[in-house]
Coordinates of C-alpha atoms and ligand atoms in Angstrom, one line a residue:
X27 CA -4.5 13.2 30.2
X28 CA -4.0 9.5 29.6
X29 CA -0.5 8.3 30.5
X30 CA 1.9 7.3 27.8
X31 CA 2.2 3.6 27.4
X32 CA 5.5 2.1 28.5
X33 CA 5.2 -1.4 27.0
X34 CA 8.2 -2.4 25.0
X35 CA 8.0 -3.6 21.4
X36 CA 8.7 -7.4 21.0
X37 CA 12.4 -8.2 20.3
X38 CA 11.7 -9.5 16.8
X39 CA 9.3 -6.7 15.8
X40 CA 9.5 -5.8 12.1
X41 CA 10.3 -2.2 11.5
X42 CA 10.1 -1.4 7.8
X43 CA 9.3 0.9 4.9
X44 CA 7.5 0.1 1.7
X45 CA 7.4 0.8 -2.0
X46 CA 5.8 -0.9 -5.0
X47 CA 7.5 -1.5 -8.3
X48 CA 5.4 0.7 -10.5
X49 CA 5.7 3.7 -8.1
X50 CA 9.5 3.6 -7.8
X51 CA 11.4 1.4 -10.3
X52 CA 11.0 3.3 -13.6
X53 CA 11.2 2.0 -17.2
X54 CA 8.1 -0.3 -17.0
X55 CA 5.6 -1.4 -19.6
X56 CA 2.3 -2.4 -18.1
X57 CA -1.4 -1.5 -18.3
X58 CA -0.7 1.6 -16.2
X59 CA 2.1 3.0 -18.3
X60 CA -0.1 2.6 -21.4
X61 CA -2.9 4.5 -19.6
X62 CA -0.7 7.2 -18.3
X63 CA 0.5 8.1 -21.7
X64 CA -3.0 8.3 -23.0
X65 CA -4.3 10.3 -20.1
X66 CA -1.5 12.6 -18.8
X67 CA -2.7 15.7 -20.6
X68 CA -6.3 15.3 -19.5
X69 CA -5.2 14.7 -15.9
X70 CA -3.0 17.8 -16.0
X71 CA -5.9 19.9 -17.4
X72 CA -8.3 18.6 -14.7
X73 CA -5.8 19.2 -11.9
X74 CA -7.3 22.6 -10.8
X75 CA -10.8 21.0 -10.5
X76 CA -9.5 17.9 -8.8
X77 CA -7.0 19.5 -6.4
X78 CA -7.8 23.3 -6.5
X79 CA -9.7 23.1 -3.2
X80 CA -6.7 21.7 -1.3
X81 CA -5.2 24.2 1.2
X82 CA -1.7 23.6 -0.3
X83 CA -2.9 24.2 -3.9
X84 CA -0.5 27.1 -4.4
X85 CA 2.4 24.9 -3.6
X86 CA 1.4 21.9 -5.7
X87 CA -0.2 23.7 -8.7
X88 CA 3.0 23.9 -10.7
X89 CA 3.7 20.2 -10.6
X90 CA 0.1 19.1 -10.7
X91 CA -0.6 21.1 -13.9
X92 CA 2.3 19.5 -15.9
X93 CA 1.4 16.4 -18.0
X94 CA 4.8 14.9 -17.1
X95 CA 3.6 14.7 -13.5
X96 CA 1.2 11.9 -14.6
X97 CA 3.7 9.7 -16.4
X98 CA 5.7 7.3 -14.2
X99 CA 8.6 7.2 -16.7
X100 CA 11.9 6.7 -14.8
X101 CA 9.9 7.0 -11.6
X102 CA 12.7 7.4 -9.0
X103 CA 15.0 5.0 -10.7
X104 CA 14.9 2.5 -7.9
X105 CA 15.4 -0.3 -10.4
X106 CA 19.0 1.0 -10.9
X107 CA 19.5 2.5 -7.4
X108 CA 18.1 -0.3 -5.3
X109 CA 21.4 -1.0 -3.5
X110 CA 21.6 2.6 -2.5
X111 CA 18.0 2.5 -1.3
X112 CA 18.6 -0.6 0.7
X113 CA 21.5 1.2 2.3
X114 CA 19.0 3.9 3.3
X115 CA 16.9 1.3 5.1
X116 CA 19.9 0.3 7.1
X117 CA 20.7 3.9 7.9
X118 CA 17.1 4.2 9.3
X119 CA 17.7 1.1 11.4
X120 CA 14.9 -0.7 9.7
X121 CA 14.9 -4.5 9.5
X122 CA 12.1 -5.0 6.9
X123 CA 11.4 -3.9 3.3
X124 CA 8.1 -4.3 1.6
X125 CA 8.4 -4.2 -2.2
X126 CA 6.7 -5.7 -5.2
X127 CA 7.8 -7.9 -8.0
X128 CA 6.6 -6.5 -11.3
X129 CA 4.8 -9.3 -13.2
X130 CA 4.8 -7.3 -16.5
X131 CA 8.6 -7.3 -16.5
X132 CA 8.9 -11.0 -16.0
X133 CA 6.2 -11.9 -18.4
X134 CA 6.1 -9.1 -21.0
X135 CA 4.2 -11.3 -23.4
X136 CA 2.0 -14.3 -22.8
X137 CA 4.2 -17.3 -22.7
X138 CA 7.4 -15.3 -22.5
X139 CA 9.6 -15.6 -19.4
X140 CA 12.2 -12.9 -19.0
X141 CA 15.0 -14.7 -17.0
X142 CA 17.1 -11.5 -16.7
X143 CA 14.3 -9.8 -14.8
X144 CA 14.0 -12.7 -12.4
X145 CA 17.8 -12.2 -11.9
X146 CA 17.2 -8.6 -11.2
X147 CA 14.8 -9.5 -8.3
X148 CA 17.2 -12.2 -7.2
X149 CA 19.8 -9.3 -6.9
X150 CA 17.3 -7.2 -4.8
X151 CA 16.4 -10.1 -2.5
X152 CA 20.0 -11.2 -2.1
X153 CA 21.1 -7.7 -1.2
X154 CA 18.3 -7.5 1.4
X155 CA 19.4 -10.8 2.9
X156 CA 23.0 -9.7 3.0
X157 CA 21.9 -6.6 4.9
X158 CA 19.8 -8.6 7.3
X159 CA 16.6 -7.1 6.1
X160 CA 13.4 -9.2 5.9
X161 CA 11.6 -8.9 2.6
X162 CA 7.8 -8.7 2.5
X163 CA 7.0 -9.2 -1.2
X164 CA 3.8 -8.1 -2.9
X165 CA 2.7 -10.1 -6.0
X166 CA 0.0 -7.8 -7.3
X167 CA 0.2 -4.1 -6.5
X168 CA -2.3 -2.6 -9.1
X169 CA -0.2 -3.3 -12.2
X170 CA -0.8 -5.9 -14.9
X171 CA 1.0 -7.1 -18.0
X172 CA -0.6 -5.5 -21.0
X173 CA -1.5 -8.9 -22.5
X174 CA -3.2 -9.9 -19.3
X175 CA -5.2 -6.7 -19.1
X176 CA -6.2 -7.1 -22.8
X177 CA -7.7 -10.5 -22.1
X178 CA -9.8 -8.8 -19.3
X179 CA -7.4 -9.0 -16.3
X180 CA -9.1 -10.0 -13.1
X181 CA -12.6 -9.4 -14.6
X182 CA -12.6 -13.1 -15.7
X183 CA -12.2 -15.9 -13.3
X184 CA -10.8 -18.1 -16.0
X185 CA -7.8 -15.7 -16.3
X186 CA -6.7 -16.5 -12.7
X187 CA -4.7 -19.4 -14.0
X188 CA -2.3 -17.1 -15.7
X189 CA -1.5 -15.4 -12.4
X190 CA -1.2 -18.7 -10.6
X191 CA 1.1 -20.1 -13.3
X192 CA 3.2 -17.0 -13.0
X193 CA 3.4 -17.3 -9.2
X194 CA 4.2 -21.0 -9.4
X195 CA 7.2 -20.4 -11.7
X196 CA 8.3 -17.3 -9.8
X197 CA 8.4 -19.2 -6.6
X198 CA 10.2 -22.1 -8.2
X199 CA 12.9 -19.6 -9.2
X200 CA 13.1 -17.2 -6.3
X201 CA 11.4 -19.2 -3.5
X202 CA 14.6 -19.7 -1.6
X203 CA 14.7 -16.0 -0.9
X204 CA 11.0 -15.5 -0.1
X205 CA 9.1 -15.7 3.2
X206 CA 6.4 -13.2 3.8
X207 CA 4.2 -12.7 0.8
X208 CA 1.4 -10.3 0.1
X209 CA -0.7 -11.8 -2.7
X210 CA -3.0 -8.8 -3.5
X211 CA -2.6 -5.2 -2.4
X212 CA -5.9 -3.6 -1.4
X213 CA -8.3 -5.7 -3.4
X214 CA -11.3 -3.4 -3.0
X215 CA -9.4 -0.2 -3.7
X216 CA -8.3 -1.6 -7.0
X217 CA -11.8 -2.9 -7.8
X218 CA -13.4 0.5 -6.8
X219 CA -11.0 2.8 -8.4
X220 CA -10.8 0.9 -11.6
X221 CA -14.3 -0.4 -12.0
X222 CA -16.6 1.8 -9.9
X223 CA -15.1 5.3 -9.7
X224 CA -13.5 5.0 -13.2
X225 CA -10.4 6.9 -12.1
X226 CA -7.9 4.1 -12.8
X227 CA -7.4 1.9 -15.8
X228 CA -9.6 0.5 -17.4
X229 CA -11.8 3.4 -16.1
X230 CA -15.1 1.4 -16.0
X231 CA -18.2 2.6 -14.2
X232 CA -20.0 -0.7 -13.6
X233 CA -21.1 -1.9 -10.1
X234 CA -21.6 -5.5 -11.2
X235 CA -18.2 -5.6 -12.8
X236 CA -16.5 -4.0 -9.7
X237 CA -18.1 -6.7 -7.5
X238 CA -17.0 -9.4 -9.9
X239 CA -13.4 -8.1 -9.9
X240 CA -13.4 -7.9 -6.1
X241 CA -14.8 -11.4 -5.7
X242 CA -12.2 -12.7 -8.2
X243 CA -9.4 -11.0 -6.4
X244 CA -10.6 -12.7 -3.2
X245 CA -10.6 -16.0 -5.1
X246 CA -7.2 -15.5 -6.6
X247 CA -5.8 -14.7 -3.2
X248 CA -7.2 -17.9 -1.8
X249 CA -5.9 -19.9 -4.7
X250 CA -2.4 -18.3 -4.5
X251 CA -2.2 -18.8 -0.8
X252 CA -3.2 -22.5 -1.2
X253 CA -0.5 -22.9 -3.9
X254 CA 2.2 -21.2 -1.7
X255 CA 1.2 -23.2 1.3
X256 CA 1.4 -26.4 -0.7
X257 CA 4.8 -25.5 -2.0
X258 CA 6.5 -24.7 1.3
X259 CA 5.7 -24.1 4.9
X260 CA 8.2 -21.2 4.8
X261 CA 5.7 -18.9 3.2
X262 CA 3.6 -16.7 5.4
X263 CA 0.9 -15.2 3.3
X264 CA -1.7 -12.4 3.5
X265 CA -3.4 -9.7 1.5
X266 CA -2.7 -6.1 2.3
X267 CA -6.1 -4.9 3.5
X268 CA -6.7 -1.2 3.6
X269 CA -8.5 -1.0 6.9
X270 CA -10.5 2.0 8.1
X271 CA -11.8 2.3 11.6
X272 CA -15.4 3.4 11.2
X273 CA -17.0 4.7 14.4
X274 CA -20.4 6.4 15.2
X275 CA -20.2 10.1 16.0
X276 CA -23.4 9.9 18.1
X277 CA -25.6 7.2 19.6
X278 CA -28.6 7.6 17.3
X279 CA -30.0 4.2 16.0
X280 CA -29.3 5.1 12.4
X281 CA -25.7 6.3 13.1
X282 CA -24.8 3.1 14.9
X283 CA -26.4 0.8 12.3
X284 CA -24.8 2.6 9.4
X285 CA -21.4 2.8 11.0
X286 CA -21.6 -1.0 11.6
X287 CA -22.6 -1.6 8.0
X288 CA -19.9 0.7 6.6
X289 CA -17.3 -1.1 8.8
X290 CA -18.5 -4.4 7.4
X291 CA -18.2 -3.3 3.8
X292 CA -14.9 -1.6 4.5
X293 CA -13.1 -4.4 6.2
X294 CA -15.1 -7.5 6.8
X295 CA -16.5 -8.3 3.3
X296 CA -13.0 -9.1 2.1
X297 CA -11.3 -10.2 5.4
X298 CA -14.0 -12.8 6.2
X299 CA -13.4 -14.4 2.8
X300 CA -9.7 -14.5 3.0
X301 CA -8.8 -14.9 6.6
X302 CA -8.7 -18.7 6.6
X303 CA -5.8 -18.7 4.1
X304 CA -3.9 -15.9 5.8
X305 CA -1.0 -16.6 8.2
X306 CA -1.2 -13.0 9.4
X307 CA -3.3 -10.0 8.4
X308 CA -1.6 -7.3 6.5
X309 CA -3.2 -3.9 7.3
X310 CA -2.7 -0.7 5.4
X311 CA -4.0 2.1 7.7
X312 CA -4.4 5.7 6.6
X313 CA -7.8 6.8 7.9
X314 CA -10.6 6.4 10.3
X315 CA -14.2 7.5 9.5
X316 CA -16.7 9.1 11.8
X317 CA -20.3 8.6 11.0
X318 CA -23.4 10.7 11.7
X319 CA -26.7 9.3 10.4
X320 CA -25.7 7.6 7.2
X321 CA -22.9 10.0 6.3
X322 CA -19.2 10.2 7.0
X323 CA -18.3 13.4 8.8
X324 CA -14.7 13.6 9.9
X325 CA -13.3 16.3 12.2
X326 CA -10.9 17.5 9.4
X327 CA -8.9 19.4 11.9
X328 CA -5.6 18.4 10.5
X329 CA -5.3 17.4 6.8
X330 CA -2.5 15.8 4.8
X331 CA -1.4 17.3 1.5
X332 CA -4.0 15.1 -0.2
X333 CA -6.7 16.5 2.0
X334 CA -7.0 13.3 4.0
X335 CA -8.3 13.7 7.6
X336 CA -5.4 12.6 9.8
X337 CA -6.3 10.5 12.9
X338 CA -3.1 8.4 13.4
X339 CA -4.1 7.6 17.0
X340 CA -7.2 5.7 15.8
X341 CA -4.9 3.0 14.6
X342 CA -5.2 1.6 18.1
X343 CA -8.9 1.0 17.7
X344 CA -8.5 -0.5 14.2
X345 CA -5.9 -2.9 15.5
X346 CA -7.9 -3.9 18.6
X347 CA -11.0 -4.5 16.4
X348 CA -9.2 -6.7 13.9
X349 CA -7.5 -8.6 16.7
X350 CA -10.7 -9.3 18.5
X351 CA -12.5 -10.3 15.3
X352 CA -9.9 -12.3 13.5
X353 CA -7.4 -13.5 16.1
X354 CA -4.5 -13.5 13.8
X355 CA -1.1 -11.8 14.0
X356 CA -1.2 -8.4 12.4
X357 CA 1.5 -6.7 10.3
X358 CA 1.0 -3.1 9.4
X359 CA 1.9 -3.2 5.7
X360 CA 1.4 0.5 5.0
X361 CA 0.9 3.6 7.1
X362 CA 1.9 7.2 6.3
X363 CA 1.0 10.5 4.8
X364 CA 1.6 12.9 2.0
X365 CA 3.6 15.7 3.6
X366 CA 5.9 17.6 1.3
X367 CA 7.2 20.1 3.9
X368 CA 7.6 17.4 6.5
X369 CA 5.6 19.4 9.0
X370 CA 3.3 16.5 10.2
X371 CA 5.3 13.3 9.6
X372 CA 7.1 13.3 13.0
X373 CA 3.8 13.9 14.8
X374 CA 2.1 11.2 12.8
X375 CA 4.7 8.6 13.5
X376 CA 4.8 9.5 17.2
X377 CA 1.0 9.1 17.5
X378 CA 1.3 5.9 15.6
X379 CA 3.9 4.4 17.8
X380 CA 1.8 5.3 20.9
X381 CA -1.3 3.7 19.2
X382 CA 0.7 0.5 18.5
X383 CA 1.9 0.4 22.1
X384 CA -1.6 0.8 23.4
X385 CA -2.7 -2.0 21.1
X386 CA 0.1 -4.2 22.4
X387 CA -1.0 -3.5 25.9
X388 CA -4.4 -4.8 24.9
X389 CA -2.8 -8.0 23.8
X390 CA -3.0 -7.4 20.0
X391 CA -0.6 -9.7 18.3
X392 CA 1.2 -7.0 16.3
X393 CA 4.3 -8.3 14.6
X394 CA 5.5 -5.2 12.7
X395 CA 5.1 -1.7 11.3
X396 CA 5.9 -0.8 7.7
X397 CA 5.9 2.9 6.8
X398 CA 4.6 4.1 3.4
X399 CA 6.8 5.0 1.9
X400 CA 10.6 4.7 1.9
X401 CA 10.9 7.1 -1.1
X402 CA 8.8 9.9 -2.7
X403 CA 7.1 8.1 -5.6
X404 CA 4.5 7.9 -8.3
X405 CA 1.1 8.2 -6.6
X406 CA -1.1 6.6 -9.3
X407 CA -3.6 9.0 -10.9
X408 CA -2.2 11.9 -8.9
X409 CA 1.4 11.4 -10.2
X410 CA 4.4 12.7 -8.4
X411 CA 3.2 15.7 -6.5
X412 CA 2.1 13.9 -3.3
X413 CA 5.3 13.3 -1.2
X414 CA 5.0 10.2 0.9
X415 CA 8.7 9.5 1.3
X416 CA 10.7 9.3 4.5
X417 CA 13.4 10.1 1.9
X418 CA 12.9 13.0 -0.5
X419 CA 13.8 12.4 -4.1
X420 CA 14.8 15.1 -6.5
X421 CA 13.8 13.6 -9.8
X422 CA 16.0 16.0 -11.8
X423 CA 19.1 14.1 -10.6
X424 CA 17.5 11.3 -8.6
X425 CA 19.3 12.5 -5.5
X426 CA 18.0 11.1 -2.2
X427 CA 17.8 13.2 1.0
X428 CA 16.5 12.0 4.4
X429 CA 13.7 14.1 5.6
X430 CA 14.2 15.4 9.2
X431 CA 11.3 13.3 10.4
X432 CA 13.1 10.2 9.0
X433 CA 16.3 11.0 10.8
X434 CA 14.3 11.3 14.0
X435 CA 12.4 8.1 13.2
X436 CA 15.6 6.2 12.6
X437 CA 16.9 7.2 16.1
X438 CA 13.6 6.2 17.7
X439 CA 13.7 2.8 16.0
X440 CA 17.3 2.2 17.1
X441 CA 16.2 2.9 20.7
X442 CA 13.0 0.8 20.4
X443 CA 14.9 -2.1 18.9
X444 CA 17.3 -2.0 21.9
Ligands
BGC7 C1 -1.4 2.0 -1.9 C2 -0.1 2.7 -2.3 C3 -0.4 4.2 -2.3 C4 -0.8 4.6 -0.9 C5 -1.0 6.1 -0.7 C6 -2.2 2.6 -0.8 O1 -3.5 2.7 -1.2 O2 -1.2 0.6 -1.7 O3 0.3 2.2 -3.6 O4 0.7 4.9 -2.8 O5 -1.9 3.9 -0.5 O6 -2.1 6.5 -1.4

């Protein structure tokens, strides 16, 4: 049995939870809300084929078969209840909140600037400041204004200027309250889900286009980072890179080669192209992948509600690899699990904390950990049934309730923060 690490977390370590606007705010109008309304019925009909094999199907079937599950609608009303939700962060002894600013609310039409929406986000950021909570703000978390999507979104390089102009003005107006900024959330997840697997809007199935979107997101990150760095040294910028630790399951030549190639495609294709403009590396970690031959074959001993193989301890290896390869500070910008009955979350977080300590012992420059998610929320094409929240939300009355694992996590953070 390896001994438990004893290393302390750095004094200024960021302990946080995350959300994104579309998944929690409610009342939005963007390319996703349009798509949801057109597709909710079909998604509900397909649910038994999509999720019927999950071990918890009997528990989720009711929600998963309702079209309303697939419409973000009021989401969890975070737009109105943000002060209450920030108070929850405090209760959990967290000192960091990752959230996103919704571009489509601020620029609902091309050339229109909605000052009252900027004021809304000023309110959110001011409240965070008042409560001593560090904001980590995402600029693009999968949603686009309808007008921008209609002109092709990130499919066209020439469209980047609209995003850059938006960021320029946004930071003119809110910059005094911004510090850590995530330009693009999971660029290749967006490119793959929307343009390769055709599961997210605009549901394209086109390899070349997927690659073009990915390359353009890389480009727009670099352009945005350059803009921000030029505007002020106070900005610390990164993408949120969904990292997977890919490892060989045996020592066959083919296994080792293909694991290496998969790892490159998974992490390095994007990171190599953005790392120079990143002040830190934002890492979203949910999985590792074990490879035999040219196939992934995970142990699947313990599955989350979404059927994802849970290997929280492998975070250590992901962090060590990224540290050795890129030599930048690392912020875990997302990590968590769908776990409606809260039976695995405490175990997951415990394993994760140990993995982070082991990484710290190996000199990884880890600056923080942000759990996904603060609240139960809208999980994109799967809707509301997957429950990622530290805090459970009853959408009938929007009541929040801390899950037992969250109460435990809060006590642990208080101890670890000293
Ligand atoms: C995304 C989140 C999502 C989470 C869980 C990440 O890919 O950034 O928006 O809810 O994973 O699936």
